[in-house]
Each structure stands twice: as C-alpha cells, then as structure tokens.
C-alpha cells in the first residue's frame, strides 16, 4: 500500500488504485480559548494539507494494466482507462449506441462499430468505439490526441506512457487472446479535412514512406525572404532527405526564367532528389523513372496560385489528370497572402487534405520545430480584370450563358454552410432569372450545370437548352456550336464536382473567351469572409489573372448600359428601337441593375 501524510492527514492508495483519505480526530471540546485556537488550527491545517495532497495527486504517476485490441491498425483500450487516469466522465445514451467522454478539454462521442474516421462537430469530436467481451473499447492514440494528452510507446516493455499537465499514466498492454500488434505511429500521419458545413476535423492517414514524395513547387531565391513558411519548407525538405523520403523539385519554368534561383535554404540539391524540367508532369516523371508513389506532400511558393492551379503540377491539375495520388498540402510550408491562403485552404481541405510540418515529423517517429506563420502582413487582394465595354459588340449565336448549380432545394446528403441555400435562392430570383430571360430574348445558347441537383423551377431549362454533368460533354457542345464566348453565372461551392471555386483555371480552360457575370455569381464563404465576400473577390481575381482580355469580369449593369448605345450587332440585329429584341432584353436586366 502506498501512503503519504501532512499534519496527520493520511492518504493511502490501495493496490486497486483507490485513494483512502484518513483525517485526524477532531479536538475534544473544552470551551476555552485554547479550545478555539486548537479547532481553528485543525481546520486550516487540514485544508492546507488537502490542497497539497490534491496537487500531489494531480502529478502522481498512475500504473494501469490494460488489454489492448488492434483493429485496422489502431489500438483500442477499455474506456475506463481514460476515466481512471485523467478524470474523464463517461456517459452513454439511452439506447447504448453512443458513449460520451466529458472532460475539461473536450467532449468526445464514441459511435460503436463506426468507421475509423475522426470528425469535428461544433459541440464534440466523434470517434469510433468497439465492444470486446461486453466492454467498451476506444482508440488509444486518437482519444489521447483529442484530449491533448501526449503519448509514447516502448515496444520492449509493451508500455504506453500518457502525459498531460505533468501527470503520467503508464499503461501496460497485457497480451490477450486477441492478437495485438506493436503500437506504432511511424506511418500514421495526422491530416486535416473540412466538412461541407465548414467545420474542420482531423484523422489519421496511414502512409508508406517508400511510396511517399515531397513535391516542392517554385522555391524561389530571395524574392520574399525572410519568411518563416520558407524556413518550414526547407526543414521539410531536409527532414525528407534524412529519412529517405523522395523529394521532387518543380522550379519555375524549369530554371529557364531569367534571374530565377533555387532558394539557398535547400541547396545543394543532391542526386537523390528529382528535378522536373521542360514542363514535365510529375505523373510522367514517375512513370519514366519507374517510381511507385501513392502520396504526394506539396510545399513551396504560393498556396493560392502556383501550388493551387497555375502550374502543370499544381494540386488541381494533378488531380484532374489522375486519381492515383493522395494529395496533401503541408500548410505551414507554403507562402500565401492572408485571404489567398484562407481561400485555398478552404477548398483544399474540403476536396483533398492538409497537414503540418510537425505532423509529418511525428508520423515518422521524430520531432522537429516549426516556425509560426503570420499571414496578415502580406499584400491585400488585387482587383479582378474588368470588361467595361461588354455588350457594345455582341455575337448572339456565338455566345453561351452557363448557369452553375441553380438548385431548387437544399442538398439531402450533406450539410451546407449556414445561410448558403438562402443565398442561392436570392441569387436565382434576383439575378440569374433576369439574366436568363435576357439570354433567351437575344437568342444566346443556354447551358445548365446542375451537379445532380434539381433545378429551381424559376430557371427551368427550355426547349433546346443543354444540361451537362461532365466537362467533356460541355466541351463537345461548345465546339459543335462554335461558341466564342461564355458568360458564367450561378452558385459556386467546393462541395460540388464541376466548376468549384478552387478549380479557377477550369473556367478559362475552354477554347473561348469568358466573362464572369459578377452580380449573378455567388461563392460559398466562411463566416469570417462572408461580410466582404472575400472568397468571391479572390476567385474573380484568380480566374482572370491570366489570359488578358479573353478572360474578364463584367456585370449585368455594364451589359445593359452598353446595349443602350450599341448600334447593331454583327449577327444582323437592327439598331435599338423601342420594340426591338435588344430593347426588350434591356428591360429584363433592369431588375438586376436596381439591386
């Protein structure tokens, strides 16, 4: 039996781990001054002793023997382990299908027989649980991470050490009839995902180091030094080299850009690194070198441009060419402006995933330091390229209005950001419907991209109007009808398959000029970006950054204003008169302009 005492206040610990508090007897009453002093001394001494004992208990080591069960590479332990070691309170639902762990750090809900995925909700974290001989077992590493409990595993003794706020629990994984494999975090990489309603969560992704590569895009020289994210990227590269992870460099223009230099942080480049030249894609490089890679970690310059869409090996372009790679952005090892980073990360975590430098090091069993990144100091959002003459010269039969996600009801299979469907309905009624009426009156081609959603009756497709669920089908249609210009309108969100805000280069990928009709386009925002529609502004700027006058932003107001002064079109339309098609179409746009 373990024992300690202060001022005759004894604390004994039994072999079962229970603590017994033994207080000294209360002084016998005598009714004099000494009796009062004695009782007062006893009270304060006891209180003081209890405070000290409580502090000692909080930092005392606890030894717990626990049977571990391995399922799908994850070690599960009895739920009572965390209740006994870190004072968690377990409660179950009335149907016994869920188990809740309540602590000062986090509320966790364990779902029995659920898949091994960690989800983050506004009120709690969800983790799976299993039943073993009638007892609830929960994932050890994932629960510890959620409670911010540090853990390590000693394979020689089979002991897991859990540490939190100076308190340690030593868990001996006892061999049982169930086969137990050694607990290891060597290839369990923590990655971060985002739900369609904007909430983020983390999960463990198992990766094979021999089939993992680091792709470094545009690691410029002194262009924006000093920058902590470049220091982090350099640390990532050196760490990868030391641990046998393949590093591939994709320098700007294959090092042919005048004045371009590889950043000295990662020089010299050893022969074991790969270098892409002459615009070679990473897919072709791996095939040419017969290198088998499943996972690519991306780092380098410009999360909102080079890493995102503007290079042949940007994350969106790699995924468009092939689904063979698991693409993960190392988010603290890439440069970006503040809103550019937020815009890119929102889509990347929703479609792909992200991780951090520390998580990469931890996955491979080591520890490395990462510098904090403050993105507030970078340049503000640039203004999108705008076409102020749009409508002055208009080829009706060579122009197509594309309407994206004109959904008539909320998605049934997932949550959406708060207020998103209300914004969609408002945009359809006030902006898209009048624009569609104008297009029909002028004889423009109309194309719908519903992404599997029912189309709102206010903008239902008319006779001869097309609807597509693939880029290939839409491209064939545009070529067949010799379309020269696309007008884009609709409701853009990264939860859909086609025309997501993240795929900014897709909008200008057709062999046509494009005009993004700003007042008939909305983009899914975060609560922080919604007030000023930062994501929409960033999307418009990114979508028109290349291509010159072929790809620009315009508005219905601009179109209406220029139609008034256009004498005639090259398709043989007559001058504007009160009853002409142009005049009728102009009246359809008044509702938009009044907004």
XYZ file of C-alpha atoms in Angstrom:
595
model
C 0.000 0.000 0.000
C 1.249 3.472 -0.953
C 0.948 6.170 1.728
C 1.759 9.829 2.405
C 0.708 12.347 5.086
C 0.685 16.039 6.006
C -0.208 17.355 9.503
C -1.539 13.914 10.436
C -3.748 13.858 7.325
C -3.061 10.462 5.781
C -3.614 9.437 2.154
C -3.355 5.710 1.426
C -3.516 4.109 -2.017
C -4.732 0.540 -2.357
C -3.492 -1.997 -4.861
C -6.606 -1.317 -6.926
C -5.552 2.313 -7.372
C -8.182 3.729 -4.982
C -7.164 6.538 -2.607
C -8.336 6.482 1.039
C -8.297 9.792 2.955
C -7.754 9.457 6.730
C -8.257 12.673 8.715
C -7.012 13.172 12.295
C -9.658 13.156 15.041
C -11.380 16.440 15.787
C -10.008 18.026 19.017
C -12.192 17.340 22.034
C -14.321 20.357 23.012
C -13.187 22.183 26.197
C -14.949 25.517 25.798
C -11.924 27.754 26.493
C -9.691 29.964 24.323
C -7.230 27.157 23.731
C -10.118 25.023 22.515
C -10.998 27.685 19.901
C -7.374 28.034 18.795
C -6.987 24.260 18.610
C -10.083 23.830 16.465
C -9.114 26.746 14.186
C -5.608 25.322 13.775
C -7.056 21.883 12.957
C -9.373 23.334 10.319
C -6.720 25.355 8.475
C -4.076 22.667 8.792
C -6.478 20.112 7.329
C -7.468 22.441 4.487
C -3.841 23.225 3.716
C -2.936 19.556 3.774
C -5.771 18.672 1.436
C -4.642 21.327 -1.067
C -1.114 19.934 -1.047
C -2.362 16.386 -1.360
C -4.616 17.349 -4.250
C -1.671 18.908 -6.046
C 0.416 15.805 -5.416
C -2.365 13.587 -6.710
C -2.584 15.665 -9.900
C 1.064 14.968 -10.685
C 1.339 11.434 -9.353
C 2.160 8.605 -11.745
C -0.554 6.026 -12.233
C 0.139 2.469 -13.336
C -2.731 0.793 -15.142
C -2.766 -2.623 -16.748
C -4.983 -2.679 -19.813
C -5.688 -5.196 -22.508
C -5.132 -3.718 -25.961
C -7.030 -4.798 -29.056
C -5.890 -3.934 -32.564
C -8.380 -3.322 -35.353
C -7.489 -1.860 -38.757
C -4.089 -0.851 -37.426
C -5.492 1.109 -34.452
C -5.025 0.106 -30.801
C -8.253 0.116 -28.779
C -8.242 0.120 -24.947
C -11.040 -0.021 -22.343
C -12.842 3.293 -21.992
C -12.316 3.222 -18.212
C -8.597 3.792 -18.842
C -9.082 7.494 -19.501
C -11.682 7.862 -16.752
C -9.251 6.374 -14.205
C -6.165 8.239 -15.374
C -7.377 11.691 -16.419
C -10.631 12.133 -14.504
C -12.897 11.856 -17.537
C -16.601 11.230 -17.020
C -18.212 8.603 -19.273
C -21.925 8.607 -20.016
C -23.923 6.575 -22.510
C -27.088 7.340 -24.446
C -30.310 5.599 -23.538
C -30.033 3.221 -26.490
C -26.391 2.417 -25.596
C -25.307 3.158 -29.165
C -23.117 6.108 -28.202
C -20.685 6.765 -25.387
C -19.704 10.271 -24.274
C -16.432 11.237 -22.589
C -16.708 14.587 -20.835
C -13.528 16.320 -19.710
C -12.271 19.826 -19.099
C -10.645 19.739 -22.547
C -13.127 18.193 -24.927
C -16.424 16.403 -25.348
C -15.976 13.194 -27.332
C -18.760 10.999 -28.671
C -17.841 7.403 -29.456
C -20.031 5.611 -32.003
C -19.996 1.824 -31.711
C -18.927 -0.140 -34.802
C -18.343 3.068 -36.747
C -15.621 3.527 -39.368
C -12.186 4.699 -38.236
C -12.720 8.379 -39.045
C -12.428 11.334 -36.710
C -14.986 14.083 -37.218
C -15.154 17.505 -35.640
C -18.541 18.947 -34.712
C -19.357 22.227 -33.037
C -20.000 20.554 -29.675
C -17.916 17.394 -29.706
C -15.439 15.200 -31.531
C -16.667 11.891 -32.958
C -14.563 8.739 -32.687
C -15.393 5.061 -33.200
C -15.776 2.501 -30.418
C -15.972 -1.303 -30.324
C -17.283 -3.870 -27.866
C -14.897 -6.534 -26.514
C -16.415 -9.104 -24.140
C -19.221 -6.656 -23.357
C -16.843 -3.784 -22.509
C -16.496 -0.540 -24.467
C -13.089 -0.073 -26.118
C -11.951 3.244 -27.604
C -8.960 4.148 -29.855
C -5.997 4.974 -27.633
C -3.949 7.337 -29.831
C -6.901 9.241 -31.305
C -8.552 9.747 -27.899
C -5.265 10.905 -26.399
C -4.753 13.385 -29.233
C -8.289 14.760 -28.819
C -7.700 15.270 -25.076
C -4.309 16.881 -25.782
C -2.593 14.043 -23.944
C 0.968 13.276 -25.076
C 1.676 9.582 -25.603
C 4.611 7.336 -26.467
C 5.131 3.597 -26.813
C 8.005 1.423 -25.537
C 7.993 -1.694 -27.717
C 10.461 -3.521 -25.439
C 8.178 -3.359 -22.400
C 4.834 -3.058 -24.171
C 4.072 0.085 -22.140
C 2.289 3.212 -23.300
C 3.073 6.417 -21.399
C 0.335 9.056 -21.336
C 1.284 12.536 -20.111
C -0.868 15.572 -19.509
C -0.071 18.665 -17.450
C 2.739 16.896 -15.616
C 0.658 13.825 -14.779
C 1.652 10.452 -16.214
C -0.239 7.220 -16.695
C 1.764 4.098 -17.520
C -0.423 1.655 -19.449
C 0.794 -1.919 -19.735
C -0.808 -3.516 -22.775
C -1.389 -7.027 -21.497
C -1.278 -9.833 -24.071
C -4.680 -11.421 -24.521
C -6.390 -13.963 -26.714
C -6.891 -11.179 -29.249
C -3.801 -10.676 -31.379
C -2.061 -7.424 -30.530
C 0.489 -5.819 -32.830
C 3.021 -3.264 -31.564
C 1.614 0.228 -31.219
C 3.350 2.472 -33.740
C 2.919 5.974 -35.140
C 5.628 5.592 -37.778
C 3.270 5.981 -40.727
C 0.142 7.426 -39.110
C 0.033 10.958 -40.486
C -2.456 13.421 -38.992
C -4.280 15.224 -41.795
C -6.962 17.874 -41.699
C -10.235 17.866 -43.600
C -13.190 20.218 -43.809
C -16.867 19.289 -43.875
C -19.309 20.834 -46.318
C -20.686 22.993 -43.484
C -17.208 24.467 -42.926
C -16.271 22.597 -39.731
C -12.784 21.085 -39.666
C -11.698 17.720 -38.294
C -8.547 15.620 -38.194
C -7.942 11.970 -38.915
C -5.039 9.531 -39.092
C -3.955 8.579 -42.589
C -1.538 5.657 -42.936
C 1.168 6.297 -45.496
C 4.078 4.234 -46.731
C 7.341 6.236 -46.558
C 8.731 4.335 -49.531
C 5.733 5.348 -51.640
C 5.611 8.979 -50.449
C 7.161 12.009 -52.177
C 7.634 15.686 -51.276
C 6.824 17.967 -54.239
C 8.435 21.426 -53.901
C 6.968 23.944 -56.345
C 8.673 27.257 -57.222
C 11.032 27.506 -54.254
C 12.236 30.987 -55.197
C 15.506 32.523 -54.058
C 15.474 35.853 -52.201
C 12.146 37.002 -53.636
C 10.230 37.216 -50.338
C 12.890 36.475 -47.722
C 12.774 36.275 -44.790
C 9.666 34.120 -44.439
C 9.013 31.504 -41.738
C 6.997 29.341 -44.123
C 10.052 29.041 -46.378
C 12.120 28.036 -43.364
C 9.487 25.397 -42.624
C 9.596 24.203 -46.236
C 13.375 23.905 -46.037
C 13.081 21.953 -42.785
C 10.595 19.644 -44.502
C 12.977 19.038 -47.408
C 15.974 18.328 -45.165
C 13.863 16.076 -42.948
C 12.657 14.152 -46.001
C 16.209 13.662 -47.285
C 17.399 12.421 -43.885
C 14.534 9.927 -43.640
C 14.723 8.544 -47.170
C 11.570 10.267 -48.472
C 11.818 11.126 -52.160
C 11.997 14.880 -52.895
C 10.963 16.279 -56.299
C 11.557 19.902 -57.346
C 9.360 21.713 -59.858
C 11.256 25.003 -60.351
C 9.633 27.857 -62.218
C 9.940 27.385 -65.998
C 12.418 24.583 -65.373
C 15.072 27.041 -64.163
C 14.915 28.850 -67.534
C 13.330 32.018 -66.151
C 15.936 34.833 -66.210
C 17.177 35.565 -62.710
C 15.441 32.587 -61.150
C 17.363 30.861 -58.364
C 16.537 27.887 -56.191
C 16.243 29.061 -52.611
C 19.599 28.628 -50.835
C 17.810 27.061 -47.870
C 17.609 23.735 -49.733
C 20.894 23.849 -51.623
C 22.808 21.896 -52.689
C 20.357 19.575 -54.425
C 21.659 16.003 -54.058
C 21.472 13.421 -56.816
C 18.817 11.568 -54.823
C 16.353 14.457 -55.423
C 14.342 14.623 -58.618
C 14.038 17.777 -60.761
C 11.264 18.342 -63.309
C 12.336 20.164 -66.467
C 10.769 21.373 -69.727
C 7.242 21.325 -68.299
C 7.306 17.603 -67.471
C 4.415 16.456 -65.285
C 5.101 14.566 -62.110
C 2.952 11.688 -63.421
C 5.191 11.252 -66.463
C 8.332 11.654 -64.346
C 7.345 8.817 -62.003
C 6.412 6.614 -64.973
C 9.663 7.401 -66.781
C 11.732 6.615 -63.680
C 9.552 3.591 -62.731
C 8.940 5.123 -59.288
C 5.835 3.932 -57.454
C 4.328 6.776 -55.421
C 0.915 6.870 -53.728
C 1.131 10.021 -51.579
C 2.419 13.479 -52.536
C 3.044 16.171 -49.904
C 3.119 19.626 -51.533
C 5.104 22.649 -50.337
C 6.708 25.750 -51.814
C 5.644 29.061 -53.233
C 2.104 30.463 -53.333
C -0.695 28.270 -51.985
C -3.228 30.432 -53.840
C -1.550 30.268 -57.254
C 1.430 28.038 -58.169
C 0.581 25.269 -55.714
C -3.128 25.609 -56.420
C -3.742 25.981 -60.161
C -1.256 27.898 -62.325
C 1.434 25.221 -62.766
C 1.140 21.887 -64.589
C 1.902 20.174 -61.275
C -0.447 22.278 -59.164
C -2.706 20.258 -56.903
C -5.842 20.802 -59.037
C -4.051 19.921 -62.281
C -2.510 16.737 -60.879
C -5.903 15.557 -59.637
C -7.561 16.406 -62.958
C -5.061 14.228 -64.837
C -5.041 11.275 -62.462
C -6.706 9.920 -59.322
C -3.735 7.724 -58.419
C -2.196 10.147 -55.886
C -3.283 11.129 -52.399
C -2.520 14.879 -52.433
C -1.749 16.610 -49.118
C -0.739 20.263 -48.666
C 1.835 20.956 -45.925
C 0.059 24.154 -44.976
C 2.741 25.814 -42.858
C 5.400 25.201 -45.554
C 3.853 27.352 -48.285
C 3.653 31.094 -48.885
C 0.364 32.913 -49.406
C -1.395 36.185 -48.756
C -3.936 36.086 -45.940
C -7.145 35.779 -47.956
C -5.420 33.760 -50.653
C -4.406 31.221 -48.012
C -7.891 31.100 -46.487
C -9.498 30.729 -49.930
C -7.115 27.941 -50.980
C -7.157 26.063 -47.667
C -10.961 26.039 -47.503
C -11.148 24.215 -50.819
C -8.063 22.025 -50.377
C -9.231 20.676 -47.006
C -12.704 20.053 -48.423
C -11.524 18.218 -51.555
C -8.058 16.925 -50.626
C -6.399 17.343 -47.198
C -3.669 19.251 -45.399
C -1.084 18.562 -42.717
C 1.687 20.413 -40.878
C 5.454 20.097 -40.598
C 5.179 18.817 -37.009
C 2.596 16.216 -38.021
C 4.881 14.931 -40.789
C 7.793 14.592 -38.359
C 5.611 12.897 -35.759
C 4.335 10.420 -38.328
C 7.884 9.263 -38.939
C 8.694 8.963 -35.246
C 10.728 12.159 -34.760
C 10.240 15.695 -33.500
C 11.088 18.874 -35.385
C 10.437 22.550 -34.771
C 8.141 24.616 -36.969
C 8.088 28.400 -37.056
C 4.708 30.094 -36.549
C 3.363 31.673 -39.733
C 1.638 35.058 -39.604
C -0.002 35.776 -42.961
C -1.519 39.145 -42.045
C 1.499 41.067 -43.289
C 1.198 40.065 -46.938
C -0.307 42.042 -49.803
C -4.032 42.642 -49.921
C -6.388 41.317 -52.566
C -5.854 42.650 -56.074
C -8.752 43.838 -58.229
C -10.040 41.472 -60.893
C -9.625 42.406 -64.576
C -12.910 44.055 -65.618
C -14.514 44.449 -69.053
C -16.255 47.840 -69.046
C -17.204 47.666 -72.736
C -19.068 44.374 -72.501
C -22.238 44.402 -74.612
C -21.130 47.093 -77.061
C -20.420 44.373 -79.625
C -22.290 41.144 -79.144
C -22.464 37.942 -81.243
C -25.657 36.305 -80.033
C -25.362 32.958 -81.784
C -21.713 32.571 -80.768
C -22.320 33.254 -77.052
C -23.426 30.818 -74.323
C -24.797 31.592 -70.869
C -23.670 28.911 -68.393
C -25.712 28.602 -65.178
C -23.978 26.630 -62.413
C -25.811 24.931 -59.519
C -29.264 26.536 -59.917
C -30.515 24.200 -57.167
C -34.162 24.233 -56.256
C -33.784 22.510 -52.870
C -31.025 22.027 -50.276
C -28.711 19.005 -50.708
C -30.097 15.978 -48.877
C -26.852 14.062 -48.430
C -24.764 16.658 -46.567
C -24.817 19.804 -44.515
C -24.107 23.183 -46.106
C -22.725 26.415 -44.627
C -25.300 28.305 -42.635
C -27.425 30.506 -44.893
C -25.977 29.068 -48.129
C -29.261 27.868 -49.633
C -30.943 31.191 -48.772
C -28.179 32.982 -50.668
C -28.659 30.593 -53.607
C -32.385 31.257 -53.778
C -31.895 35.013 -53.573
C -29.293 34.935 -56.357
C -31.538 32.845 -58.608
C -34.593 35.060 -58.165
C -32.969 38.486 -58.234
C -30.056 37.961 -60.624
C -29.962 34.704 -62.588
C -33.628 34.627 -63.675
C -33.491 38.122 -65.313
C -30.156 37.267 -66.942
C -31.648 34.038 -68.306
C -34.613 35.987 -69.697
C -32.184 38.326 -71.447
C -30.239 35.397 -72.924
C -33.384 33.777 -74.287
C -34.672 37.018 -75.776
C -31.339 37.616 -77.506
C -31.102 34.022 -78.770
C -27.995 33.067 -76.775
C -27.171 29.422 -76.125
C -28.063 28.378 -72.561
C -26.160 25.645 -70.688
C -27.021 24.291 -67.233
C -24.546 22.567 -64.878
C -26.765 21.271 -62.030
C -24.242 18.840 -60.491
C -27.029 16.351 -59.806
C -29.354 18.810 -58.013
C -32.974 19.505 -59.035
C -33.071 22.779 -60.993
C -35.106 25.609 -59.496
C -38.435 25.983 -61.380
C -37.796 29.724 -61.760
C -34.972 28.911 -64.194
C -36.079 25.561 -65.636
C -34.366 24.593 -68.913
C -36.317 25.498 -72.018
C -36.571 23.664 -75.353
C -33.177 23.060 -76.935
C -31.217 24.207 -73.863
C -28.422 21.886 -72.749
C -27.515 20.362 -69.381
C -24.171 18.682 -68.636
C -22.622 16.647 -65.838
C -19.140 16.447 -67.358
C -16.572 18.891 -68.709
C -16.010 16.661 -71.737
C -19.667 16.769 -72.776
C -19.824 20.528 -72.365
C -16.632 20.984 -74.388
C -18.067 18.950 -77.288
C -21.212 21.098 -77.223
C -19.235 24.356 -77.264
C -17.112 23.250 -80.217
C -20.068 21.883 -82.160
C -21.911 25.208 -81.844
C -18.750 27.252 -82.482
C -19.130 29.189 -79.238
C -16.734 32.132 -78.985
C -17.679 33.483 -75.564
C -19.042 32.008 -72.307
C -20.975 34.053 -69.737
C -20.701 32.399 -66.321
C -23.370 32.779 -63.631
C -24.520 30.629 -60.723
C -23.719 29.469 -57.210
C -20.193 28.162 -56.703
C -19.181 25.831 -53.889
C -16.319 23.377 -53.371
C -18.737 20.613 -52.380
C -19.770 20.003 -55.992
C -17.969 18.075 -58.720
C -17.879 20.682 -61.505
C -16.941 24.361 -61.541
C -15.764 24.658 -57.960
C -14.176 27.940 -56.822
C -10.955 26.027 -56.167
C -10.790 24.977 -59.848
C -10.278 28.549 -61.001
C -8.413 27.548 -64.160
C -11.283 25.298 -65.317
C -13.400 28.348 -66.134
C -10.876 29.518 -68.724
C -9.864 26.063 -69.988
C -12.225 26.040 -73.000
C -11.193 27.461 -76.352
C -13.371 30.530 -75.832
C -13.304 33.946 -74.260
C -15.042 34.128 -70.875
C -16.933 36.734 -68.902
C -17.748 36.128 -65.239
C -21.019 37.972 -64.578
C -20.157 39.239 -61.119
C -23.624 40.271 -59.955
C -25.090 36.869 -60.942
C -22.351 34.817 -59.235
C -22.024 33.904 -55.571
C -19.311 31.834 -53.887
C -19.559 29.803 -50.699
C -17.882 31.778 -47.895
C -16.718 31.212 -44.342
C -18.301 33.265 -41.528
C -15.146 35.405 -41.484
C -15.120 36.095 -45.237
C -18.865 36.493 -45.845
C -19.332 40.157 -44.901
C -16.982 41.394 -47.640
C -17.289 38.278 -49.853
C -13.521 37.835 -49.791
C -13.645 34.349 -51.360
C -15.739 35.613 -54.280
C -13.388 38.536 -54.832
C -10.389 36.240 -54.663
C -11.988 33.760 -57.067
C -12.715 36.512 -59.615
C -9.166 37.844 -59.370
C -7.576 34.381 -59.700
C -9.878 33.334 -62.552
C -8.858 36.346 -64.641
C -5.182 36.660 -63.690
C -4.070 35.025 -66.948
C -5.406 35.316 -70.491
C -5.517 39.066 -70.979
C -8.768 40.382 -72.417
C -10.054 36.885 -73.206
C -10.978 36.226 -69.566
C -12.525 39.088 -67.658
C -15.210 40.083 -65.143
C -18.315 42.023 -66.095
C -21.764 42.811 -64.693
C -25.335 42.849 -65.881
C -25.330 46.587 -65.255
C -22.402 47.013 -67.659
C -24.169 44.874 -70.251
C -27.368 46.925 -70.010
C -25.546 50.237 -70.193
C -23.590 49.270 -73.310
C -26.618 47.735 -75.045
C -28.328 51.103 -74.992
C -25.520 52.615 -77.059
C -24.838 49.673 -79.393
C -25.981 50.493 -82.917
C -26.165 46.961 -84.250
C -24.556 43.548 -83.852
C -22.549 41.562 -86.345
C -25.284 38.912 -86.424
C -27.574 41.248 -88.325
C -29.625 42.636 -85.432
C -31.103 46.041 -86.169
C -30.475 49.288 -84.333
C -32.090 49.729 -80.945
C -35.741 50.734 -81.148
C -38.499 50.633 -78.573
C -39.780 47.264 -79.761
C -36.580 45.586 -80.882
C -35.259 42.421 -79.239
C -32.399 44.404 -77.722
C -34.768 46.870 -76.115
C -36.906 44.048 -74.737
C -33.805 42.305 -73.432
C -32.576 45.530 -71.868
C -35.791 45.731 -69.841
C -35.153 42.223 -68.488
C -31.917 43.473 -66.936
C -33.463 46.391 -65.096
C -34.310 44.170 -62.131
C -30.636 43.310 -61.723
C -29.415 46.868 -62.062
C -31.833 48.107 -59.411
C -30.302 45.784 -56.768
